[in-house]
Amino acid sequence: MDKILVRGGARLTGEVEIGGAKNAALPIMAATLLAPGVFELTNVPSLVDVNTMGHVLRVLGAQVTHHDHSLTIDTTNCSYHEAPYELVKTMRASVCVLGPVLARHGKARVSLPGGCAWGPRPVDFHIRAMKALGADVEIEHGYIVASADRLTGSVIHFDTSSVGATENAMMAATLAEGTTTIENAAREPEITALADFLNAMGARVAGAGTATITIEGVDDLHAVEFRVVPDRIEAGTFMVASAITGGDVLLKGVVREHCSAVISKLQESGAEIVDEPGGLRVRGPVWGQSVNVTTAPYPGFATDMQAQMMALMAVADGTSVITETIYVDRFSHVPELRRLGADISVDHNVAVVTGVKKLSGAKVMATDLRASAALILAGLVAEGETEVSRVYHIDRGYEAIEEKLAGLGADVERVRE
Ligand code: EPZ
């Protein structure tokens, strides 16, 4: 397994290009299953999770080729309707093929995803949405088995905001008979991106980005070309990289309004963030101020930025209270940050971080995608060398992060094993 070595001390400067959004590309790839034809997706990041979704589509009968940052997906002969455990267990997002496959073929057999490092992550909202659209849904031998001659539009109300369930419901409803209203829908930019993609395919989705989404069912959809929006979490991660090193970095290809909550917290901590032609310039303070953070569904502070913000607060002036409200235990990065000298105490879903003047490099272990990024960010300012192992986690969601950081002056390298 590869490792990433970081030698702290460099102040990051220069420009970095932000890639396409993993969490937009994955549901959009699933949505291609709704129509036969050849789709061209551009600005698609080269990530393990994108490759995994490509495998899922191939298992379902699609032809998928990934060249540079473009995907060609031919769904003309998609006749299979089962997404196997072996693939779904490696990536929960695979469950988003449920809606499209059910809507197009009238039946679907999708493995229940496993849990993850931060808790169960059930899919009960997804199942309830399919039932609301008239499908028969059973759980058999670890699989969701769903069938419906044709889905029927209805009102779907989610108890709490769910990105994946909103996406599954929206996709399934595009081919249902009649109108569907999704209430308490997730409002993330990736939902809006998916709705834009579905409408380009001929669907009639309105209200994406708000808590109420309306879908007028149509009889069929068609293949399209589409460009994936920039990754707001990669952008936030590099904003923290500049802030934590007191750097001066221009992030290119960022949609500022997708990052408002993170930008606001970084400014509160003393970073200077200004719009420039072609990007967003982030200048870090010599020593940041501690700030309190509570994660929330968009447009609140993204849970996927919690670990990275904790790394910044570990070396901030003062004490920060970080509250995680989306997952029951998304603090697996805490013990690893402590190994670097961070002063963090955890009580249930609340972490109290007391900033220290300096961290010291150590061997640490990545436990999940965003925790990996947090450890690398901490390594950028730790004295000496930090060795981050199990970086296959980071390759799921960041394309060539060590190369991009090195391009900004960081002393970082990947050791292939
Ligand atoms: C998406 O996951 C993202 N993944 C996650 O990003 C992100 O952390 C999450 O949304 C929240 O923003 C992708 O988009 C591929 P949810 P998703 O359904 O859809 C509970 C990353 O780092 N829930 O919004 O799985 C669930 O347990 C990844 O890129 C149910 O209870 O998240 C969680 O507590 C990590 N029942 C909360 O809702 C359900 O049926 C939010 O989950 C579904 C979800």
Short mmCIF file of N, CA and C in Angstrom, two decimals, residues 8-179:
data_model
loop_
_atom_site.label_atom_id
_atom_site.label_comp_id
_atom_site.label_asym_id
_atom_site.label_seq_id
_atom_site.Cartn_x
_atom_site.Cartn_y
_atom_site.Cartn_z
N GLY A 8 7.19 19.02 6.81
CA GLY A 8 6.51 20.29 7.07
C GLY A 8 7.42 21.50 6.95
N GLY A 9 6.78 22.66 6.84
CA GLY A 9 7.52 23.92 6.88
C GLY A 9 7.33 24.83 5.70
N ALA A 10 6.95 24.26 4.56
CA ALA A 10 6.83 25.12 3.36
C ALA A 10 5.58 25.99 3.44
N ARG A 11 5.68 27.20 2.99
CA ARG A 11 4.54 28.11 2.83
C ARG A 11 4.06 27.94 1.40
N LEU A 12 2.82 27.53 1.20
CA LEU A 12 2.35 27.20 -0.15
C LEU A 12 2.08 28.47 -0.94
N THR A 13 2.57 28.48 -2.17
CA THR A 13 2.30 29.62 -3.07
C THR A 13 2.12 29.08 -4.49
N GLY A 14 1.41 29.88 -5.31
CA GLY A 14 1.23 29.49 -6.71
C GLY A 14 -0.23 29.27 -7.06
N GLU A 15 -0.46 28.49 -8.08
CA GLU A 15 -1.81 28.26 -8.60
C GLU A 15 -2.13 26.77 -8.60
N VAL A 16 -3.39 26.42 -8.34
CA VAL A 16 -3.80 25.02 -8.42
C VAL A 16 -5.15 24.94 -9.12
N GLU A 17 -5.28 23.96 -10.02
CA GLU A 17 -6.51 23.76 -10.78
C GLU A 17 -7.41 22.79 -10.00
N ILE A 18 -8.62 23.20 -9.71
CA ILE A 18 -9.56 22.32 -8.99
C ILE A 18 -10.28 21.45 -10.02
N GLY A 19 -10.34 20.17 -9.76
CA GLY A 19 -10.92 19.23 -10.70
C GLY A 19 -12.43 19.11 -10.59
N GLY A 20 -12.99 18.21 -11.39
CA GLY A 20 -14.43 17.97 -11.39
C GLY A 20 -14.86 17.31 -10.08
N ALA A 21 -16.11 17.49 -9.72
CA ALA A 21 -16.62 17.03 -8.42
C ALA A 21 -16.94 15.55 -8.44
N LYS A 22 -16.25 14.80 -7.56
CA LYS A 22 -16.53 13.36 -7.42
C LYS A 22 -18.02 13.14 -7.13
N ASN A 23 -18.56 13.93 -6.22
CA ASN A 23 -19.93 13.68 -5.75
C ASN A 23 -21.00 14.20 -6.69
N ALA A 24 -20.55 14.82 -7.80
CA ALA A 24 -21.47 15.12 -8.90
C ALA A 24 -21.30 14.05 -9.99
N ALA A 25 -20.07 13.68 -10.25
CA ALA A 25 -19.79 12.70 -11.33
C ALA A 25 -20.45 11.36 -11.04
N LEU A 26 -20.42 10.91 -9.80
CA LEU A 26 -20.94 9.57 -9.49
C LEU A 26 -22.44 9.44 -9.75
N PRO A 27 -23.29 10.33 -9.23
CA PRO A 27 -24.73 10.18 -9.57
C PRO A 27 -25.01 10.44 -11.04
N ILE A 28 -24.26 11.34 -11.67
CA ILE A 28 -24.46 11.59 -13.10
C ILE A 28 -24.12 10.34 -13.90
N MET A 29 -23.07 9.64 -13.51
CA MET A 29 -22.75 8.37 -14.19
C MET A 29 -23.91 7.39 -14.02
N ALA A 30 -24.48 7.33 -12.81
CA ALA A 30 -25.62 6.42 -12.59
C ALA A 30 -26.81 6.84 -13.45
N ALA A 31 -27.00 8.13 -13.61
CA ALA A 31 -28.17 8.62 -14.37
C ALA A 31 -28.12 8.25 -15.84
N THR A 32 -26.93 7.95 -16.36
CA THR A 32 -26.86 7.55 -17.78
C THR A 32 -27.64 6.26 -18.03
N LEU A 33 -27.88 5.51 -16.94
CA LEU A 33 -28.61 4.23 -17.08
C LEU A 33 -30.08 4.45 -17.42
N LEU A 34 -30.53 5.70 -17.32
CA LEU A 34 -31.95 6.00 -17.57
C LEU A 34 -32.28 6.00 -19.06
N ALA A 35 -31.27 6.07 -19.93
CA ALA A 35 -31.55 6.20 -21.37
C ALA A 35 -30.50 5.45 -22.18
N PRO A 36 -30.91 4.87 -23.32
CA PRO A 36 -29.95 4.22 -24.21
C PRO A 36 -29.22 5.27 -25.04
N GLY A 37 -27.95 5.07 -25.30
CA GLY A 37 -27.23 6.02 -26.14
C GLY A 37 -25.80 6.19 -25.67
N VAL A 38 -25.10 7.12 -26.31
CA VAL A 38 -23.69 7.36 -26.00
C VAL A 38 -23.55 8.72 -25.34
N PHE A 39 -23.11 8.72 -24.10
CA PHE A 39 -22.95 9.95 -23.30
C PHE A 39 -21.48 10.36 -23.30
N GLU A 40 -21.24 11.66 -23.37
CA GLU A 40 -19.87 12.18 -23.22
C GLU A 40 -19.83 13.09 -21.99
N LEU A 41 -19.10 12.68 -20.96
CA LEU A 41 -18.98 13.50 -19.75
C LEU A 41 -17.57 14.08 -19.70
N THR A 42 -17.48 15.38 -19.47
CA THR A 42 -16.15 16.01 -19.40
C THR A 42 -15.91 16.58 -18.00
N ASN A 43 -14.63 16.93 -17.75
CA ASN A 43 -14.20 17.40 -16.43
C ASN A 43 -14.48 16.37 -15.35
N VAL A 44 -14.27 15.09 -15.74
CA VAL A 44 -14.47 13.98 -14.81
C VAL A 44 -13.13 13.67 -14.14
N PRO A 45 -13.04 13.70 -12.82
CA PRO A 45 -11.75 13.46 -12.17
C PRO A 45 -11.33 12.00 -12.29
N SER A 46 -10.02 11.79 -12.34
CA SER A 46 -9.49 10.41 -12.38
C SER A 46 -9.36 9.93 -10.94
N LEU A 47 -10.35 9.20 -10.47
CA LEU A 47 -10.41 8.77 -9.06
C LEU A 47 -10.80 7.30 -8.99
N VAL A 48 -10.44 6.67 -7.90
CA VAL A 48 -10.80 5.27 -7.69
C VAL A 48 -12.32 5.12 -7.69
N ASP A 49 -13.02 6.04 -7.03
CA ASP A 49 -14.49 5.91 -6.96
C ASP A 49 -15.13 6.05 -8.34
N VAL A 50 -14.56 6.87 -9.20
CA VAL A 50 -15.10 7.00 -10.56
C VAL A 50 -14.87 5.69 -11.31
N ASN A 51 -13.70 5.10 -11.11
CA ASN A 51 -13.42 3.80 -11.75
C ASN A 51 -14.39 2.73 -11.24
N THR A 52 -14.67 2.78 -9.93
CA THR A 52 -15.60 1.78 -9.36
C THR A 52 -16.99 1.93 -9.97
N MET A 53 -17.45 3.17 -10.09
CA MET A 53 -18.77 3.39 -10.69
C MET A 53 -18.74 2.93 -12.16
N GLY A 54 -17.62 3.12 -12.82
CA GLY A 54 -17.49 2.62 -14.19
C GLY A 54 -17.64 1.11 -14.25
N HIS A 55 -17.06 0.43 -13.27
CA HIS A 55 -17.22 -1.04 -13.21
C HIS A 55 -18.67 -1.42 -12.98
N VAL A 56 -19.33 -0.69 -12.10
CA VAL A 56 -20.75 -1.00 -11.85
C VAL A 56 -21.55 -0.85 -13.14
N LEU A 57 -21.28 0.21 -13.89
CA LEU A 57 -22.02 0.42 -15.14
C LEU A 57 -21.72 -0.69 -16.14
N ARG A 58 -20.48 -1.15 -16.16
CA ARG A 58 -20.12 -2.24 -17.08
C ARG A 58 -20.86 -3.52 -16.70
N VAL A 59 -20.92 -3.78 -15.40
CA VAL A 59 -21.65 -4.98 -14.93
C VAL A 59 -23.11 -4.91 -15.37
N LEU A 60 -23.63 -3.69 -15.45
CA LEU A 60 -25.04 -3.51 -15.85
C LEU A 60 -25.20 -3.46 -17.37
N GLY A 61 -24.08 -3.63 -18.10
CA GLY A 61 -24.19 -3.74 -19.55
C GLY A 61 -23.69 -2.53 -20.34
N ALA A 62 -23.21 -1.52 -19.66
CA ALA A 62 -22.74 -0.33 -20.38
C ALA A 62 -21.30 -0.52 -20.83
N GLN A 63 -20.91 0.25 -21.84
CA GLN A 63 -19.50 0.31 -22.23
C GLN A 63 -18.97 1.66 -21.74
N VAL A 64 -17.88 1.61 -20.99
CA VAL A 64 -17.35 2.83 -20.36
C VAL A 64 -15.88 2.97 -20.71
N THR A 65 -15.52 4.13 -21.29
CA THR A 65 -14.09 4.38 -21.52
C THR A 65 -13.75 5.74 -20.89
N HIS A 66 -12.60 5.77 -20.20
CA HIS A 66 -12.18 6.98 -19.48
C HIS A 66 -10.86 7.42 -20.11
N HIS A 67 -10.89 8.56 -20.78
CA HIS A 67 -9.66 9.02 -21.42
C HIS A 67 -9.40 10.45 -20.96
N ASP A 68 -8.23 10.65 -20.37
CA ASP A 68 -7.88 11.94 -19.78
C ASP A 68 -9.00 12.27 -18.77
N HIS A 69 -9.69 13.34 -18.87
CA HIS A 69 -10.75 13.68 -17.90
C HIS A 69 -12.13 13.65 -18.56
N SER A 70 -12.27 12.72 -19.53
CA SER A 70 -13.58 12.56 -20.19
C SER A 70 -14.01 11.11 -20.09
N LEU A 71 -15.30 10.93 -19.99
CA LEU A 71 -15.89 9.58 -19.93
C LEU A 71 -16.83 9.42 -21.11
N THR A 72 -16.68 8.30 -21.84
CA THR A 72 -17.68 7.96 -22.85
C THR A 72 -18.45 6.75 -22.33
N ILE A 73 -19.75 6.90 -22.18
CA ILE A 73 -20.59 5.81 -21.62
C ILE A 73 -21.66 5.45 -22.63
N ASP A 74 -21.60 4.20 -23.12
CA ASP A 74 -22.59 3.73 -24.09
C ASP A 74 -23.56 2.79 -23.37
N THR A 75 -24.78 3.24 -23.19
CA THR A 75 -25.77 2.45 -22.41
C THR A 75 -26.77 1.76 -23.35
N THR A 76 -26.44 1.71 -24.63
CA THR A 76 -27.38 1.14 -25.60
C THR A 76 -27.82 -0.27 -25.22
N ASN A 77 -26.88 -1.06 -24.75
CA ASN A 77 -27.20 -2.48 -24.47
C ASN A 77 -27.25 -2.79 -22.99
N CYS A 78 -27.69 -1.80 -22.20
CA CYS A 78 -27.79 -2.05 -20.76
C CYS A 78 -29.04 -2.89 -20.50
N SER A 79 -28.84 -4.18 -20.24
CA SER A 79 -30.02 -5.02 -20.02
C SER A 79 -29.99 -5.67 -18.64
N TYR A 80 -28.83 -5.67 -18.01
CA TYR A 80 -28.71 -6.34 -16.73
C TYR A 80 -29.18 -5.39 -15.62
N HIS A 81 -29.67 -5.95 -14.52
CA HIS A 81 -30.27 -5.06 -13.51
C HIS A 81 -29.74 -5.32 -12.11
N GLU A 82 -28.60 -5.98 -11.99
CA GLU A 82 -28.08 -6.31 -10.65
C GLU A 82 -26.72 -5.65 -10.39
N ALA A 83 -26.64 -4.93 -9.27
CA ALA A 83 -25.36 -4.34 -8.84
C ALA A 83 -24.84 -5.19 -7.70
N PRO A 84 -23.74 -5.91 -7.91
CA PRO A 84 -23.28 -6.93 -6.96
C PRO A 84 -22.64 -6.37 -5.69
N TYR A 85 -22.74 -7.20 -4.64
CA TYR A 85 -22.18 -6.84 -3.33
C TYR A 85 -20.69 -6.49 -3.47
N GLU A 86 -19.97 -7.26 -4.27
CA GLU A 86 -18.52 -7.07 -4.35
C GLU A 86 -18.15 -5.62 -4.73
N LEU A 87 -19.01 -5.00 -5.54
CA LEU A 87 -18.71 -3.61 -5.93
C LEU A 87 -19.36 -2.63 -4.97
N VAL A 88 -20.62 -2.90 -4.60
CA VAL A 88 -21.34 -1.93 -3.76
C VAL A 88 -20.67 -1.79 -2.40
N LYS A 89 -20.08 -2.91 -1.90
CA LYS A 89 -19.46 -2.83 -0.56
C LYS A 89 -18.24 -1.91 -0.59
N THR A 90 -17.64 -1.73 -1.78
CA THR A 90 -16.45 -0.86 -1.82
C THR A 90 -16.83 0.61 -1.97
N MET A 91 -18.06 0.86 -2.41
CA MET A 91 -18.45 2.25 -2.59
C MET A 91 -19.96 2.41 -2.42
N ARG A 92 -20.35 3.03 -1.35
CA ARG A 92 -21.76 3.22 -1.02
C ARG A 92 -22.52 3.93 -2.13
N ALA A 93 -21.87 4.82 -2.84
CA ALA A 93 -22.56 5.62 -3.87
C ALA A 93 -23.15 4.74 -4.97
N SER A 94 -22.69 3.48 -5.04
CA SER A 94 -23.22 2.56 -6.08
C SER A 94 -24.73 2.38 -5.91
N VAL A 95 -25.21 2.60 -4.68
CA VAL A 95 -26.65 2.38 -4.44
C VAL A 95 -27.49 3.33 -5.30
N CYS A 96 -26.84 4.37 -5.86
CA CYS A 96 -27.57 5.32 -6.70
C CYS A 96 -27.93 4.76 -8.07
N VAL A 97 -27.54 3.53 -8.35
CA VAL A 97 -28.02 2.93 -9.61
C VAL A 97 -29.42 2.36 -9.42
N LEU A 98 -29.87 2.26 -8.17
CA LEU A 98 -31.18 1.66 -7.89
C LEU A 98 -32.30 2.37 -8.64
N GLY A 99 -32.40 3.67 -8.48
CA GLY A 99 -33.47 4.45 -9.11
C GLY A 99 -33.46 4.35 -10.62
N PRO A 100 -32.33 4.62 -11.25
CA PRO A 100 -32.27 4.56 -12.72
C PRO A 100 -32.58 3.18 -13.27
N VAL A 101 -32.00 2.12 -12.69
CA VAL A 101 -32.22 0.77 -13.22
C VAL A 101 -33.68 0.38 -13.06
N LEU A 102 -34.25 0.68 -11.89
CA LEU A 102 -35.67 0.36 -11.65
C LEU A 102 -36.56 1.12 -12.63
N ALA A 103 -36.26 2.38 -12.83
CA ALA A 103 -37.11 3.21 -13.71
C ALA A 103 -37.03 2.74 -15.15
N ARG A 104 -35.84 2.33 -15.58
CA ARG A 104 -35.70 1.97 -17.00
C ARG A 104 -36.11 0.52 -17.28
N HIS A 105 -35.81 -0.39 -16.34
CA HIS A 105 -36.05 -1.82 -16.62
C HIS A 105 -37.23 -2.41 -15.88
N GLY A 106 -37.78 -1.66 -14.92
CA GLY A 106 -38.92 -2.17 -14.16
C GLY A 106 -38.51 -3.12 -13.05
N LYS A 107 -37.21 -3.35 -12.92
CA LYS A 107 -36.73 -4.18 -11.81
C LYS A 107 -35.26 -3.84 -11.54
N ALA A 108 -34.87 -4.08 -10.28
CA ALA A 108 -33.47 -3.81 -9.89
C ALA A 108 -33.12 -4.68 -8.71
N ARG A 109 -31.87 -5.13 -8.69
CA ARG A 109 -31.38 -5.91 -7.53
C ARG A 109 -30.02 -5.34 -7.16
N VAL A 110 -30.05 -4.53 -6.08
CA VAL A 110 -28.85 -3.78 -5.70
C VAL A 110 -28.42 -4.16 -4.30
N SER A 111 -27.17 -4.49 -4.13
CA SER A 111 -26.69 -4.91 -2.81
C SER A 111 -26.83 -3.76 -1.81
N LEU A 112 -27.18 -4.14 -0.59
CA LEU A 112 -27.13 -3.14 0.49
C LEU A 112 -25.67 -2.77 0.70
N PRO A 113 -25.36 -1.48 0.89
CA PRO A 113 -23.96 -1.13 1.13
C PRO A 113 -23.55 -1.57 2.52
N GLY A 114 -22.28 -1.69 2.74
CA GLY A 114 -21.82 -2.00 4.10
C GLY A 114 -21.88 -0.72 4.94
N GLY A 115 -21.34 -0.80 6.14
CA GLY A 115 -21.26 0.42 6.95
C GLY A 115 -20.00 1.16 6.54
N CYS A 116 -19.56 2.04 7.38
CA CYS A 116 -18.29 2.72 7.09
C CYS A 116 -17.68 3.08 8.44
N ALA A 117 -16.58 3.82 8.40
CA ALA A 117 -15.84 4.07 9.64
C ALA A 117 -16.65 4.92 10.61
N TRP A 118 -17.73 5.60 10.06
CA TRP A 118 -18.36 6.53 11.02
C TRP A 118 -19.78 6.10 11.34
N GLY A 119 -20.08 4.80 11.13
CA GLY A 119 -21.42 4.41 11.55
C GLY A 119 -22.14 3.64 10.47
N PRO A 120 -23.42 3.34 10.68
CA PRO A 120 -24.16 2.41 9.82
C PRO A 120 -24.43 2.92 8.41
N ARG A 121 -24.77 4.15 8.25
CA ARG A 121 -25.13 4.74 6.95
C ARG A 121 -26.19 3.90 6.23
N PRO A 122 -27.37 3.81 6.79
CA PRO A 122 -28.45 3.01 6.18
C PRO A 122 -28.93 3.62 4.86
N VAL A 123 -29.80 2.86 4.20
CA VAL A 123 -30.41 3.35 2.95
C VAL A 123 -31.93 3.28 3.04
N ASP A 124 -32.45 3.40 4.25
CA ASP A 124 -33.91 3.31 4.43
C ASP A 124 -34.66 4.41 3.68
N PHE A 125 -34.06 5.60 3.58
CA PHE A 125 -34.73 6.68 2.85
C PHE A 125 -34.85 6.33 1.36
N HIS A 126 -33.79 5.68 0.83
CA HIS A 126 -33.82 5.30 -0.59
C HIS A 126 -34.96 4.31 -0.83
N ILE A 127 -35.07 3.34 0.05
CA ILE A 127 -36.08 2.29 -0.10
C ILE A 127 -37.48 2.87 0.02
N ARG A 128 -37.65 3.74 1.00
CA ARG A 128 -38.96 4.38 1.20
C ARG A 128 -39.35 5.22 -0.03
N ALA A 129 -38.37 5.84 -0.66
CA ALA A 129 -38.66 6.65 -1.85
C ALA A 129 -39.14 5.76 -3.00
N MET A 130 -38.49 4.61 -3.19
CA MET A 130 -38.90 3.72 -4.28
C MET A 130 -40.31 3.19 -4.01
N LYS A 131 -40.59 2.88 -2.74
CA LYS A 131 -41.94 2.39 -2.40
C LYS A 131 -42.97 3.49 -2.64
N ALA A 132 -42.61 4.73 -2.32
CA ALA A 132 -43.55 5.85 -2.52
C ALA A 132 -43.88 6.01 -4.01
N LEU A 133 -42.93 5.61 -4.86
CA LEU A 133 -43.15 5.69 -6.32
C LEU A 133 -43.86 4.44 -6.86
N GLY A 134 -44.31 3.58 -5.94
CA GLY A 134 -45.14 2.45 -6.36
C GLY A 134 -44.40 1.15 -6.55
N ALA A 135 -43.12 1.11 -6.24
CA ALA A 135 -42.36 -0.13 -6.44
C ALA A 135 -42.60 -1.11 -5.31
N ASP A 136 -42.54 -2.41 -5.65
CA ASP A 136 -42.47 -3.45 -4.61
C ASP A 136 -41.00 -3.57 -4.25
N VAL A 137 -40.69 -3.46 -2.97
CA VAL A 137 -39.28 -3.53 -2.56
C VAL A 137 -39.14 -4.51 -1.40
N GLU A 138 -38.27 -5.48 -1.57
CA GLU A 138 -37.97 -6.45 -0.51
C GLU A 138 -36.46 -6.45 -0.27
N ILE A 139 -36.07 -6.88 0.95
CA ILE A 139 -34.66 -7.10 1.23
C ILE A 139 -34.43 -8.60 1.27
N GLU A 140 -33.63 -9.09 0.33
CA GLU A 140 -33.40 -10.54 0.24
C GLU A 140 -31.90 -10.84 0.16
N HIS A 141 -31.43 -11.58 1.14
CA HIS A 141 -30.01 -12.01 1.14
C HIS A 141 -29.05 -10.84 0.96
N GLY A 142 -29.34 -9.72 1.63
CA GLY A 142 -28.43 -8.57 1.59
C GLY A 142 -28.61 -7.70 0.37
N TYR A 143 -29.66 -7.97 -0.39
CA TYR A 143 -29.92 -7.16 -1.60
C TYR A 143 -31.27 -6.44 -1.48
N ILE A 144 -31.32 -5.25 -2.08
CA ILE A 144 -32.58 -4.54 -2.28
C ILE A 144 -33.15 -5.08 -3.59
N VAL A 145 -34.32 -5.72 -3.52
CA VAL A 145 -34.95 -6.28 -4.72
C VAL A 145 -36.21 -5.47 -4.99
N ALA A 146 -36.19 -4.70 -6.08
CA ALA A 146 -37.31 -3.77 -6.36
C ALA A 146 -37.90 -4.07 -7.73
N SER A 147 -39.22 -3.88 -7.86
CA SER A 147 -39.86 -4.08 -9.17
C SER A 147 -41.08 -3.18 -9.28
N ALA A 148 -41.36 -2.80 -10.53
CA ALA A 148 -42.56 -1.98 -10.81
C ALA A 148 -42.74 -1.95 -12.32
N ASP A 149 -43.95 -2.27 -12.79
CA ASP A 149 -44.16 -2.18 -14.24
C ASP A 149 -43.82 -0.77 -14.71
N ARG A 150 -44.43 0.22 -14.04
CA ARG A 150 -44.02 1.61 -14.29
C ARG A 150 -44.19 2.36 -12.97
N LEU A 151 -43.22 3.16 -12.62
CA LEU A 151 -43.31 3.94 -11.38
C LEU A 151 -44.38 5.01 -11.53
N THR A 152 -44.98 5.36 -10.39
CA THR A 152 -46.06 6.37 -10.39
C THR A 152 -45.64 7.56 -9.55
N GLY A 153 -45.77 8.74 -10.14
CA GLY A 153 -45.38 9.95 -9.41
C GLY A 153 -46.14 10.08 -8.11
N SER A 154 -45.45 10.64 -7.07
CA SER A 154 -46.14 10.82 -5.78
C SER A 154 -45.38 11.86 -4.98
N VAL A 155 -45.79 12.05 -3.71
CA VAL A 155 -45.07 12.96 -2.82
C VAL A 155 -44.10 12.13 -1.97
N ILE A 156 -42.84 12.51 -1.98
CA ILE A 156 -41.83 11.82 -1.17
C ILE A 156 -41.32 12.83 -0.14
N HIS A 157 -41.47 12.47 1.16
CA HIS A 157 -40.99 13.39 2.20
C HIS A 157 -39.84 12.72 2.97
N PHE A 158 -38.69 13.36 2.99
CA PHE A 158 -37.54 12.80 3.72
C PHE A 158 -37.52 13.36 5.14
N ASP A 159 -37.35 12.48 6.12
CA ASP A 159 -37.29 12.92 7.53
C ASP A 159 -36.15 13.93 7.73
N THR A 160 -34.99 13.56 7.16
CA THR A 160 -33.85 14.48 7.25
C THR A 160 -33.20 14.53 5.87
N SER A 161 -32.37 15.52 5.66
CA SER A 161 -31.74 15.72 4.36
C SER A 161 -30.82 14.55 4.03
N SER A 162 -30.99 13.98 2.83
CA SER A 162 -30.12 12.91 2.37
C SER A 162 -29.74 13.16 0.92
N VAL A 163 -28.45 13.33 0.66
CA VAL A 163 -27.98 13.59 -0.70
C VAL A 163 -28.32 12.41 -1.60
N GLY A 164 -27.88 11.23 -1.22
CA GLY A 164 -28.06 10.05 -2.09
C GLY A 164 -29.51 9.69 -2.30
N ALA A 165 -30.31 9.79 -1.25
CA ALA A 165 -31.73 9.42 -1.39
C ALA A 165 -32.45 10.43 -2.28
N THR A 166 -32.08 11.71 -2.14
CA THR A 166 -32.68 12.72 -3.02
C THR A 166 -32.31 12.43 -4.47
N GLU A 167 -31.07 12.05 -4.70
CA GLU A 167 -30.62 11.74 -6.06
C GLU A 167 -31.34 10.52 -6.62
N ASN A 168 -31.44 9.45 -5.82
CA ASN A 168 -32.13 8.24 -6.28
C ASN A 168 -33.58 8.53 -6.62
N ALA A 169 -34.25 9.28 -5.74
CA ALA A 169 -35.67 9.59 -5.96
C ALA A 169 -35.86 10.45 -7.21
N MET A 170 -34.98 11.44 -7.36
CA MET A 170 -35.09 12.36 -8.51
C MET A 170 -34.93 11.57 -9.82
N MET A 171 -33.92 10.70 -9.85
CA MET A 171 -33.64 9.94 -11.07
C MET A 171 -34.81 9.00 -11.39
N ALA A 172 -35.30 8.29 -10.38
CA ALA A 172 -36.39 7.33 -10.62
C ALA A 172 -37.64 8.06 -11.11
N ALA A 173 -37.89 9.24 -10.56
CA ALA A 173 -39.13 9.97 -10.87
C ALA A 173 -39.16 10.52 -12.30
N THR A 174 -38.00 10.63 -12.92
CA THR A 174 -37.98 11.23 -14.28
C THR A 174 -38.78 10.40 -15.27
N LEU A 175 -38.87 9.09 -15.05
CA LEU A 175 -39.60 8.22 -16.00
C LEU A 175 -40.90 7.70 -15.41
N ALA A 176 -41.31 8.25 -14.26
CA ALA A 176 -42.57 7.80 -13.63
C ALA A 176 -43.77 8.39 -14.37
N GLU A 177 -44.92 7.78 -14.15
CA GLU A 177 -46.18 8.30 -14.71
C GLU A 177 -46.66 9.42 -13.80
N GLY A 178 -46.69 10.67 -14.31
CA GLY A 178 -47.22 11.74 -13.45
C GLY A 178 -46.13 12.52 -12.73
N THR A 179 -46.59 13.30 -11.74
CA THR A 179 -45.70 14.26 -11.07
C THR A 179 -45.22 13.75 -9.73
#
